[in-house]
Amino acid sequence: MRRSSFTLAFCLIAAALCVSPQAQAPTTIAIRGVTLIDGTGRAPVPNATVVIEGTQIKDAGANVQAPAGARIIDGTGKFMIPGMIDAHIHLRGGGGRSTSQPVTPEQERDGLRALHGYLYCGVTTVFDAGNRSEFIMGLRAKERAGAIASPRILATGGTVASPNGHGGPYTIEAWPGDRKLLDEHLATKPDLAKIGQDEHGWGTRPMIDQLPDDLLEKIIRYYHQHGVRIIIHVSNEHTAVEAIYAGADTLAHPIIQAPMSDRYVNMMRVKHVPTVSTLTIGENYSRLAEHPEFLDQPLYRDTIEAAERKRLKTEESAKQKDNRWAAWMKVMTPVAQDNMKRLNEAGKDIVATGTDQSSGPAFHRELELLVGGGISPADAIVMATRNAARALGKLDELGTIESGKLADFVLVKADPTKDINNAKLVDTVVKNGQIVDRSKLDLPVNRPGATQQQ
Ligand SMILES: [Zn+2]
């Protein structure tokens, strides 16, 4: 694994170095002989050629010729999928959403390590659905400037809710009086705006307040007038329907409180509103309680600090054994899995991957849970790429390997449409036409003595 990714890395770096300083044309690279899984749901194309020009995919397919002068990379035996997208994370390190304290170096380091973990695992775009604004927008600025190794960061920063509702700090009650809070939010340039609507916050927690429907509609319309999409936290069918008819663009979670009604499925068959799967967060509590040994799997070992894995396996595992919410989530996760399967049958572009977590391995757990619920591995790959891009309003740029899209892709060592676990066998990660040097990421796998710690 190391050797082949090193070889490819070497070739791409060599390709970049060989461009003479006078040449203005972007570097052209052709990856030949690869099996192309383009993210659209089309059958894998064996022996394909994918041409990258600068940051973009120029062409991809079986009958594509490598342009004269292009650097050739041999993809024989590898499988190319689009860069994977986690459409719902909360990046660790932010330390509370409403604090106005400056971001500390330790917090930024924790966030960076989590970002490195995503890249390592083949995730090239994340959407942060609620975090301390200074923290996440600061990292976003660095990512966009190319100053840090990171997946593409899309973020809402703070979230919108009713006072005593599910989110903040933008709590809206009076209209238009409280609109100035939305202006404050818009000034941070959110990629999407997240609204929290729940009567008890995703589970069996105390009752809280929701935005009334007419106010919700005004808020959504205001964001839309500023060109900003809405992703909304909902957990039951009634609230989801109200949110969709108030104008919400994407649902941040599946329906988890009950099996979906046929009426709801029919509505989704017509409206195709993207739903982010977030099965992992709920399932993770009982998994920690009952099977903490999952933390010894390779991707967890490679990307999560040894001390943190130890804490999760002991302290946190014990805590979750007594957490009744963990028990509730254990019961409801299969319901949510089945809801995702039924939604996918209603429309192949509806279900999008997201974890509501903050680690690369959690993303692969999400894929396992989708497939465990009866979805095919091939469809899970589409959810992880095209559908997640669609859920974030980025389908013009991301999510598939097609001409004109940004060159974000992953080479894996075995066919992920046959077995979703093969998506974990990451060989090479490319973001924006640039190969990610996985051996330079600030992760346990790359530290001296890493093997002893494991
Ligand atoms: Zn969330």
CSV table of C-alpha atoms and ligand atoms in Angstrom, one decimal:
chain,number,residue,atom,x,y,z
A,1,MET,CA,0.0,0.0,0.0
A,2,ARG,CA,2.7,2.4,1.0
A,3,ARG,CA,4.9,1.6,-1.9
A,4,SER,CA,2.3,2.1,-4.6
A,5,SER,CA,1.0,5.3,-3.1
A,6,PHE,CA,4.5,6.5,-2.8
A,7,THR,CA,5.2,5.7,-6.5
A,8,LEU,CA,2.1,7.7,-7.5
A,9,ALA,CA,3.0,10.5,-5.3
A,10,PHE,CA,6.4,10.6,-6.7
A,11,CYS,CA,5.1,10.7,-10.3
A,12,LEU,CA,2.7,13.5,-9.6
A,13,ILE,CA,5.3,15.6,-7.8
A,14,ALA,CA,7.8,14.9,-10.6
A,15,ALA,CA,5.1,15.9,-13.1
A,16,ALA,CA,4.7,19.2,-11.2
A,17,LEU,CA,8.4,19.8,-11.1
A,18,CYS,CA,8.9,19.1,-14.8
A,19,VAL,CA,6.7,22.0,-15.8
A,20,SER,CA,9.0,24.7,-17.0
A,21,PRO,CA,8.6,28.1,-15.4
A,22,GLN,CA,7.6,29.7,-18.7
A,23,ALA,CA,4.8,27.2,-19.3
A,24,GLN,CA,1.5,28.8,-18.5
A,25,ALA,CA,-0.7,25.8,-19.3
A,26,PRO,CA,-1.8,23.9,-16.3
A,27,THR,CA,-0.2,20.5,-15.6
A,28,THR,CA,-2.0,17.7,-17.5
A,29,ILE,CA,-2.0,14.3,-15.9
A,30,ALA,CA,-3.6,11.1,-17.3
A,31,ILE,CA,-4.4,8.2,-15.0
A,32,ARG,CA,-4.6,5.1,-17.2
A,33,GLY,CA,-5.9,1.6,-16.7
A,34,VAL,CA,-8.0,2.4,-13.7
A,35,THR,CA,-11.4,1.0,-12.9
A,36,LEU,CA,-13.6,4.1,-12.9
A,37,ILE,CA,-16.5,4.4,-10.4
A,38,ASP,CA,-17.6,7.9,-11.3
A,39,GLY,CA,-20.2,8.5,-8.5
A,40,THR,CA,-23.2,8.8,-10.9
A,41,GLY,CA,-24.3,5.2,-10.2
A,42,ARG,CA,-23.2,4.0,-13.6
A,43,ALA,CA,-21.5,0.6,-13.7
A,44,PRO,CA,-17.7,0.6,-13.0
A,45,VAL,CA,-15.8,1.2,-16.2
A,46,PRO,CA,-12.7,-1.0,-16.4
A,47,ASN,CA,-9.5,0.2,-18.1
A,48,ALA,CA,-10.5,3.8,-18.1
A,49,THR,CA,-8.4,6.9,-18.6
A,50,VAL,CA,-9.0,10.0,-16.5
A,51,VAL,CA,-7.4,13.3,-17.6
A,52,ILE,CA,-6.7,16.0,-15.0
A,53,GLU,CA,-5.9,19.6,-16.1
A,54,GLY,CA,-4.8,21.8,-13.2
A,55,THR,CA,-7.5,21.5,-10.6
A,56,GLN,CA,-10.2,20.1,-12.9
A,57,ILE,CA,-11.2,16.8,-14.5
A,58,LYS,CA,-10.9,17.3,-18.2
A,59,ASP,CA,-12.2,13.9,-19.4
A,60,ALA,CA,-12.9,10.4,-18.0
A,61,GLY,CA,-14.0,7.2,-19.6
A,62,ALA,CA,-13.0,4.0,-21.5
A,63,ASN,CA,-12.4,5.7,-24.8
A,64,VAL,CA,-10.5,8.7,-23.6
A,65,GLN,CA,-7.0,9.3,-24.9
A,66,ALA,CA,-4.3,10.7,-22.9
A,67,PRO,CA,-3.4,14.1,-24.5
A,68,ALA,CA,0.1,14.4,-26.0
A,69,GLY,CA,2.6,15.6,-23.4
A,70,ALA,CA,0.5,14.5,-20.4
A,71,ARG,CA,2.2,12.8,-17.5
A,72,ILE,CA,1.0,9.3,-17.5
A,73,ILE,CA,0.1,7.5,-14.3
A,74,ASP,CA,-0.6,3.8,-14.2
A,75,GLY,CA,-3.8,3.0,-12.4
A,76,THR,CA,-3.8,-0.7,-13.2
A,77,GLY,CA,-5.4,-2.7,-10.4
A,78,LYS,CA,-6.8,0.4,-8.7
A,79,PHE,CA,-10.4,1.7,-8.4
A,80,MET,CA,-11.1,5.4,-8.7
A,81,ILE,CA,-14.0,6.9,-6.8
A,82,PRO,CA,-14.8,10.7,-6.3
A,83,GLY,CA,-13.4,12.2,-3.2
A,84,MET,CA,-15.8,11.3,-0.4
A,85,ILE,CA,-18.0,13.9,1.3
A,86,ASP,CA,-19.1,14.0,4.9
A,87,ALA,CA,-22.2,16.3,4.7
A,88,HIS,CA,-22.6,16.6,8.5
A,89,ILE,CA,-19.7,17.0,10.9
A,90,HIS,CA,-18.9,19.1,14.0
A,91,LEU,CA,-15.1,19.5,13.9
A,92,ARG,CA,-13.5,18.8,17.2
A,93,GLY,CA,-11.5,21.5,18.9
A,94,GLY,CA,-14.2,24.2,18.6
A,95,GLY,CA,-14.9,24.0,22.4
A,96,GLY,CA,-18.5,25.3,22.5
A,97,ARG,CA,-20.5,27.3,19.9
A,98,SER,CA,-21.2,30.5,21.7
A,99,THR,CA,-17.9,31.3,23.4
A,100,SER,CA,-16.2,34.5,22.3
A,101,GLN,CA,-12.8,33.5,23.6
A,102,PRO,CA,-10.0,33.5,21.1
A,103,VAL,CA,-9.1,30.1,19.6
A,104,THR,CA,-6.2,28.5,21.4
A,105,PRO,CA,-3.3,26.7,19.6
A,106,GLU,CA,-4.4,23.4,21.2
A,107,GLN,CA,-7.9,23.8,19.8
A,108,GLU,CA,-6.6,24.5,16.4
A,109,ARG,CA,-4.2,21.6,16.5
A,110,ASP,CA,-7.1,19.2,17.5
A,111,GLY,CA,-9.2,20.5,14.6
A,112,LEU,CA,-6.3,20.1,12.2
A,113,ARG,CA,-5.6,16.6,13.3
A,114,ALA,CA,-9.3,15.7,12.8
A,115,LEU,CA,-9.1,17.3,9.3
A,116,HIS,CA,-5.9,15.2,8.5
A,117,GLY,CA,-7.8,12.1,9.6
A,118,TYR,CA,-10.5,12.8,7.1
A,119,LEU,CA,-8.0,13.2,4.3
A,120,TYR,CA,-6.2,10.1,5.3
A,121,CYS,CA,-9.5,8.2,5.0
A,122,GLY,CA,-10.4,9.5,1.6
A,123,VAL,CA,-12.8,12.3,2.6
A,124,THR,CA,-12.0,15.4,0.6
A,125,THR,CA,-14.9,17.6,1.6
A,126,VAL,CA,-16.6,18.1,4.9
A,127,PHE,CA,-19.6,20.3,5.9
A,128,ASP,CA,-19.5,21.5,9.5
A,129,ALA,CA,-23.1,21.8,10.6
A,130,GLY,CA,-22.5,23.9,13.7
A,131,ASN,CA,-19.4,25.1,15.5
A,132,ARG,CA,-17.8,28.1,17.1
A,133,SER,CA,-17.7,30.5,14.2
A,134,GLU,CA,-14.2,31.9,14.8
A,135,PHE,CA,-12.8,28.4,15.0
A,136,ILE,CA,-14.3,26.8,11.9
A,137,MET,CA,-14.3,30.0,9.7
A,138,GLY,CA,-10.7,30.5,10.6
A,139,LEU,CA,-9.8,27.0,9.5
A,140,ARG,CA,-12.0,27.4,6.4
A,141,ALA,CA,-10.0,30.6,5.4
A,142,LYS,CA,-6.7,28.7,5.8
A,143,GLU,CA,-8.0,25.8,3.8
A,144,ARG,CA,-9.1,28.1,1.0
A,145,ALA,CA,-5.8,29.8,1.0
A,146,GLY,CA,-4.0,26.4,0.7
A,147,ALA,CA,-2.2,27.1,4.0
A,148,ILE,CA,-3.2,23.8,5.6
A,149,ALA,CA,-3.6,20.2,4.5
A,150,SER,CA,-7.4,19.7,4.8
A,151,PRO,CA,-10.5,18.5,3.0
A,152,ARG,CA,-12.6,21.3,1.5
A,153,ILE,CA,-14.3,22.9,4.4
A,154,LEU,CA,-17.9,24.1,4.1
A,155,ALA,CA,-19.5,25.5,7.2
A,156,THR,CA,-22.4,27.2,8.8
A,157,GLY,CA,-20.6,28.5,11.9
A,158,GLY,CA,-23.3,29.3,14.4
A,159,THR,CA,-26.8,27.8,13.9
A,160,VAL,CA,-30.3,29.3,14.0
A,161,ALA,CA,-33.1,28.2,16.4
A,162,SER,CA,-35.9,29.3,18.6
A,163,PRO,CA,-34.9,30.7,22.0
A,164,ASN,CA,-34.7,27.5,24.2
A,165,GLY,CA,-34.5,25.6,21.0
A,166,HIS,CA,-32.1,23.2,19.3
A,167,GLY,CA,-29.2,25.4,18.5
A,168,GLY,CA,-27.7,28.9,18.6
A,169,PRO,CA,-26.3,31.5,19.0
A,170,TYR,CA,-28.8,33.0,16.5
A,171,THR,CA,-32.0,32.6,18.4
A,172,ILE,CA,-34.9,34.2,16.6
A,173,GLU,CA,-38.3,35.1,18.1
A,174,ALA,CA,-39.4,38.6,16.9
A,175,TRP,CA,-39.6,39.4,13.2
A,176,PRO,CA,-38.2,41.6,11.7
A,177,GLY,CA,-36.5,42.6,15.0
A,178,ASP,CA,-34.3,39.6,15.3
A,179,ARG,CA,-33.3,39.7,11.7
A,180,LYS,CA,-30.1,41.6,12.6
A,181,LEU,CA,-28.9,38.3,14.1
A,182,LEU,CA,-29.3,36.6,10.7
A,183,ASP,CA,-27.3,39.6,9.2
A,184,GLU,CA,-24.6,38.8,11.8
A,185,HIS,CA,-24.6,35.2,10.7
A,186,LEU,CA,-24.5,36.2,7.0
A,187,ALA,CA,-21.6,38.4,7.6
A,188,THR,CA,-19.6,35.3,8.5
A,189,LYS,CA,-20.3,34.0,5.0
A,190,PRO,CA,-21.9,30.6,5.9
A,191,ASP,CA,-21.8,28.1,3.0
A,192,LEU,CA,-25.2,26.8,4.2
A,193,ALA,CA,-27.3,28.0,7.1
A,194,LYS,CA,-28.2,25.3,9.7
A,195,ILE,CA,-31.5,25.6,11.5
A,196,GLY,CA,-32.4,23.4,14.5
A,197,GLN,CA,-36.0,22.3,14.8
A,198,ASP,CA,-36.9,19.7,17.4
A,199,GLU,CA,-39.3,19.3,20.2
A,200,HIS,CA,-36.7,17.5,22.3
A,201,GLY,CA,-33.4,17.5,20.5
A,202,TRP,CA,-33.1,14.1,18.8
A,203,GLY,CA,-34.0,11.6,21.4
A,204,THR,CA,-35.6,11.3,24.7
A,205,ARG,CA,-34.5,14.6,26.1
A,206,PRO,CA,-36.5,17.3,27.8
A,207,MET,CA,-39.0,19.3,25.7
A,208,ILE,CA,-37.7,22.4,24.0
A,209,ASP,CA,-39.1,25.1,21.8
A,210,GLN,CA,-39.4,25.1,18.0
A,211,LEU,CA,-39.7,28.0,15.6
A,212,PRO,CA,-43.3,28.5,14.5
A,213,ASP,CA,-43.9,27.6,10.9
A,214,ASP,CA,-44.5,31.1,9.7
A,215,LEU,CA,-41.4,32.4,11.3
A,216,LEU,CA,-39.4,29.4,9.9
A,217,GLU,CA,-40.6,30.3,6.5
A,218,LYS,CA,-39.5,34.0,6.9
A,219,ILE,CA,-36.1,32.9,8.1
A,220,ILE,CA,-35.6,30.5,5.2
A,221,ARG,CA,-36.8,33.0,2.7
A,222,TYR,CA,-34.3,35.6,4.1
A,223,TYR,CA,-31.4,33.2,3.6
A,224,HIS,CA,-32.5,32.3,0.2
A,225,GLN,CA,-32.6,36.0,-0.8
A,226,HIS,CA,-29.0,36.1,0.2
A,227,GLY,CA,-28.2,33.0,-1.9
A,228,VAL,CA,-27.7,30.7,1.1
A,229,ARG,CA,-29.2,27.2,1.2
A,230,ILE,CA,-30.8,25.8,4.4
A,231,ILE,CA,-30.0,22.5,6.0
A,232,ILE,CA,-32.3,21.8,8.9
A,233,HIS,CA,-32.1,19.5,11.9
A,234,VAL,CA,-35.3,17.5,12.2
A,235,SER,CA,-35.9,14.0,13.7
A,236,ASN,CA,-39.6,13.3,13.1
A,237,GLU,CA,-41.8,13.2,10.1
A,238,HIS,CA,-44.1,16.0,11.1
A,239,THR,CA,-41.3,18.5,11.6
A,240,ALA,CA,-39.6,17.3,8.4
A,241,VAL,CA,-42.8,18.0,6.3
A,242,GLU,CA,-43.2,21.4,7.9
A,243,ALA,CA,-39.6,22.3,7.2
A,244,ILE,CA,-39.8,21.1,3.6
A,245,TYR,CA,-42.9,23.2,2.9
A,246,ALA,CA,-41.3,26.2,4.7
A,247,GLY,CA,-38.5,25.9,2.0
A,248,ALA,CA,-35.7,23.9,3.6
A,249,ASP,CA,-33.3,22.5,1.1
A,250,THR,CA,-31.7,19.6,2.9
A,251,LEU,CA,-32.5,17.6,6.0
A,252,ALA,CA,-29.6,17.2,8.3
A,253,HIS,CA,-30.8,13.9,9.7
A,254,PRO,CA,-33.0,10.9,8.8
A,255,ILE,CA,-36.4,10.4,10.4
A,256,ILE,CA,-35.3,8.6,13.5
A,257,GLN,CA,-38.3,8.7,15.8
A,258,ALA,CA,-40.4,6.1,13.9
A,259,PRO,CA,-40.7,4.3,10.6
A,260,MET,CA,-41.6,6.7,7.8
A,261,SER,CA,-45.2,6.6,6.6
A,262,ASP,CA,-46.0,5.8,3.0
A,263,ARG,CA,-47.3,9.3,2.6
A,264,TYR,CA,-43.9,10.7,3.6
A,265,VAL,CA,-42.1,8.4,1.2
A,266,ASN,CA,-44.5,9.5,-1.6
A,267,MET,CA,-43.8,13.1,-0.8
A,268,MET,CA,-40.1,12.5,-1.0
A,269,ARG,CA,-40.6,10.6,-4.3
A,270,VAL,CA,-41.9,13.8,-5.7
A,271,LYS,CA,-39.7,16.4,-3.9
A,272,HIS,CA,-36.4,14.5,-3.7
A,273,VAL,CA,-35.2,16.7,-0.7
A,274,PRO,CA,-31.8,15.4,0.3
A,275,THR,CA,-31.5,13.7,3.7
A,276,VAL,CA,-28.2,13.3,5.4
A,277,SER,CA,-27.9,9.8,6.9
A,278,THR,CA,-26.1,10.4,10.3
A,279,LEU,CA,-26.6,6.8,11.5
A,280,THR,CA,-23.2,6.8,13.1
A,281,ILE,CA,-23.8,9.2,15.9
A,282,GLY,CA,-26.7,7.4,17.4
A,283,GLU,CA,-25.2,3.9,16.9
A,284,ASN,CA,-21.8,5.0,18.3
A,285,TYR,CA,-23.1,5.2,21.9
A,286,SER,CA,-24.1,1.5,22.2
A,287,ARG,CA,-21.1,0.5,20.1
A,288,LEU,CA,-18.8,2.2,22.6
A,289,ALA,CA,-20.6,0.5,25.4
A,290,GLU,CA,-20.7,-3.0,24.0
A,291,HIS,CA,-17.8,-3.2,21.4
A,292,PRO,CA,-15.1,-0.7,22.3
A,293,GLU,CA,-12.6,-3.0,20.6
A,294,PHE,CA,-13.7,-1.4,17.3
A,295,LEU,CA,-11.2,1.3,18.2
A,296,ASP,CA,-8.4,-1.2,17.4
A,297,GLN,CA,-9.4,-1.4,13.7
A,298,PRO,CA,-6.7,0.0,11.4
A,299,LEU,CA,-8.3,3.4,10.5
A,300,TYR,CA,-9.0,4.2,14.1
A,301,ARG,CA,-5.4,3.2,15.1
A,302,ASP,CA,-3.9,5.2,12.3
A,303,THR,CA,-5.8,8.4,12.9
A,304,ILE,CA,-7.0,8.7,16.5
A,305,GLU,CA,-4.4,9.5,19.3
A,306,ALA,CA,-3.6,6.5,21.5
A,307,ALA,CA,-4.6,8.4,24.7
A,308,GLU,CA,-7.9,9.3,23.2
A,309,ARG,CA,-8.6,5.7,22.1
A,310,LYS,CA,-7.8,4.5,25.6
A,311,ARG,CA,-10.2,7.1,27.1
A,312,LEU,CA,-12.9,6.0,24.8
A,313,LYS,CA,-12.4,2.3,25.5
A,314,THR,CA,-12.4,2.7,29.2
A,315,GLU,CA,-14.0,5.8,30.7
A,316,GLU,CA,-16.4,6.6,27.8
A,317,SER,CA,-17.3,3.0,27.3
A,318,ALA,CA,-18.3,2.6,31.0
A,319,LYS,CA,-20.3,5.8,30.8
A,320,GLN,CA,-22.3,4.7,27.8
A,321,LYS,CA,-23.2,1.4,29.5
A,322,ASP,CA,-25.4,3.5,31.9
A,323,ASN,CA,-26.7,5.9,29.3
A,324,ARG,CA,-30.3,5.2,28.6
A,325,TRP,CA,-30.1,7.4,25.6
A,326,ALA,CA,-27.6,4.9,24.2
A,327,ALA,CA,-30.2,2.2,24.7
A,328,TRP,CA,-32.9,4.2,22.9
A,329,MET,CA,-30.5,4.9,20.0
A,330,LYS,CA,-29.7,1.2,19.8
A,331,VAL,CA,-33.4,0.5,19.3
A,332,MET,CA,-33.9,3.3,16.8
A,333,THR,CA,-30.8,2.9,14.6
A,334,PRO,CA,-32.3,0.0,12.7
A,335,VAL,CA,-35.5,2.1,12.2
A,336,ALA,CA,-33.4,4.9,10.7
A,337,GLN,CA,-31.4,2.4,8.6
A,338,ASP,CA,-34.6,1.1,7.1
A,339,ASN,CA,-35.9,4.6,6.6
A,340,MET,CA,-32.7,5.3,4.6
A,341,LYS,CA,-33.1,2.2,2.5
A,342,ARG,CA,-36.7,3.1,1.7
A,343,LEU,CA,-35.9,6.7,0.8
A,344,ASN,CA,-33.1,5.4,-1.5
A,345,GLU,CA,-35.7,3.2,-3.2
A,346,ALA,CA,-38.0,6.2,-3.6
A,347,GLY,CA,-35.2,8.3,-5.3
A,348,LYS,CA,-31.6,7.4,-5.8
A,349,ASP,CA,-30.4,11.0,-5.4
A,350,ILE,CA,-32.0,11.6,-2.0
A,351,VAL,CA,-29.8,9.9,0.7
A,352,ALA,CA,-26.5,11.6,1.4
A,353,THR,CA,-23.7,10.5,3.7
A,354,GLY,CA,-23.0,12.4,6.9
A,355,THR,CA,-21.9,11.3,10.4
A,356,ASP,CA,-22.6,14.1,12.8
A,357,GLN,CA,-19.2,13.1,14.2
A,358,SER,CA,-15.6,14.4,13.8
A,359,SER,CA,-13.4,11.6,12.4
A,360,GLY,CA,-12.5,10.0,9.2
A,361,PRO,CA,-13.1,6.4,10.5
A,362,ALA,CA,-16.6,7.4,11.5
A,363,PHE,CA,-17.3,8.2,7.9
A,364,HIS,CA,-16.5,4.6,6.9
A,365,ARG,CA,-18.7,3.4,9.8
A,366,GLU,CA,-21.5,5.4,8.2
A,367,LEU,CA,-21.0,3.5,4.9
A,368,GLU,CA,-21.0,0.2,6.9
A,369,LEU,CA,-24.3,1.1,8.5
A,370,LEU,CA,-25.9,2.1,5.3
A,371,VAL,CA,-24.9,-1.2,3.7
A,372,GLY,CA,-25.9,-3.0,6.9
A,373,GLY,CA,-29.4,-1.6,6.5
A,374,GLY,CA,-29.8,-3.2,3.1
A,375,ILE,CA,-28.4,-0.6,0.7
A,376,SER,CA,-26.0,-1.9,-2.0
A,377,PRO,CA,-22.3,-0.9,-1.7
A,378,ALA,CA,-22.6,0.7,-5.2
A,379,ASP,CA,-25.4,2.9,-3.9
A,380,ALA,CA,-23.5,3.7,-0.7
A,381,ILE,CA,-20.7,5.1,-2.9
A,382,VAL,CA,-23.1,7.3,-4.7
A,383,MET,CA,-24.4,8.6,-1.4
A,384,ALA,CA,-20.9,9.3,-0.3
A,385,THR,CA,-20.1,11.3,-3.4
A,386,ARG,CA,-22.7,12.6,-5.8
A,387,ASN,CA,-25.6,12.7,-3.3
A,388,ALA,CA,-23.6,14.4,-0.6
A,389,ALA,CA,-22.5,17.0,-3.1
A,390,ARG,CA,-26.1,17.5,-4.1
A,391,ALA,CA,-27.2,17.8,-0.5
A,392,LEU,CA,-24.7,20.7,-0.1
A,393,GLY,CA,-25.6,22.4,-3.3
A,394,LYS,CA,-22.2,21.7,-4.8
A,395,LEU,CA,-23.1,19.2,-7.5
A,396,ASP,CA,-21.8,21.5,-10.3
A,397,GLU,CA,-18.3,21.3,-8.8
A,398,LEU,CA,-18.0,18.1,-6.8
A,399,GLY,CA,-19.3,14.6,-6.3
A,400,THR,CA,-18.6,12.9,-9.6
A,401,ILE,CA,-15.7,12.2,-11.9
A,402,GLU,CA,-16.9,14.0,-15.0
A,403,SER,CA,-15.6,16.6,-17.3
A,404,GLY,CA,-15.5,20.1,-15.6
A,405,LYS,CA,-15.7,18.9,-12.0
A,406,LEU,CA,-12.9,19.7,-9.5
A,407,ALA,CA,-10.3,16.9,-9.4
A,408,ASP,CA,-11.1,15.4,-6.1
A,409,PHE,CA,-10.7,11.6,-6.2
A,410,VAL,CA,-9.5,8.6,-4.3
A,411,LEU,CA,-7.8,5.5,-5.6
A,412,VAL,CA,-8.6,2.4,-3.5
A,413,LYS,CA,-7.0,-1.0,-3.8
A,414,ALA,CA,-10.1,-3.2,-4.3
A,415,ASP,CA,-13.6,-2.7,-5.6
A,416,PRO,CA,-15.8,-0.8,-3.1
A,417,THR,CA,-19.0,-1.6,-5.1
A,418,LYS,CA,-18.4,-5.3,-4.3
A,419,ASP,CA,-17.6,-4.8,-0.6
A,420,ILE,CA,-18.0,-1.4,1.1
A,421,ASN,CA,-15.0,-2.3,3.3
A,422,ASN,CA,-12.8,-1.9,0.3
A,423,ALA,CA,-13.5,1.9,0.5
A,424,LYS,CA,-11.2,1.8,3.6
A,425,LEU,CA,-8.3,0.5,1.5
A,426,VAL,CA,-7.2,4.0,0.5
A,427,ASP,CA,-4.2,4.1,-1.7
A,428,THR,CA,-4.0,7.7,-3.0
A,429,VAL,CA,-6.1,10.8,-2.2
A,430,VAL,CA,-6.2,13.8,-4.6
A,431,LYS,CA,-7.8,17.1,-3.8
A,432,ASN,CA,-8.0,19.9,-6.3
A,433,GLY,CA,-5.7,18.1,-8.6
A,434,GLN,CA,-3.0,17.8,-5.9
A,435,ILE,CA,-1.9,14.6,-4.4
A,436,VAL,CA,-2.2,14.4,-0.6
A,437,ASP,CA,1.0,13.2,1.0
A,438,ARG,CA,-0.6,10.9,3.5
A,439,SER,CA,2.8,10.2,5.1
A,440,LYS,CA,3.1,13.9,6.2
A,441,LEU,CA,-0.3,14.2,7.9
A,442,ASP,CA,-0.1,14.8,11.7
A,443,LEU,CA,-1.6,11.5,12.7
A,444,PRO,CA,-0.5,8.6,15.0
A,445,VAL,CA,0.3,6.4,12.0
A,446,ASN,CA,3.0,8.8,10.9
A,447,ARG,CA,4.7,9.3,14.3
A,448,PRO,CA,7.9,7.5,15.3
A,449,GLY,CA,7.1,4.5,17.4
A,450,ALA,CA,3.5,4.4,16.2
A,451,THR,CA,3.6,0.6,15.9
A,452,GLN,CA,4.6,0.2,19.6
A,453,GLN,CA,1.7,2.4,20.7
A,454,GLN,CA,-0.8,0.3,18.9
B,1,ZN,ZN,-25.1,17.8,14.0
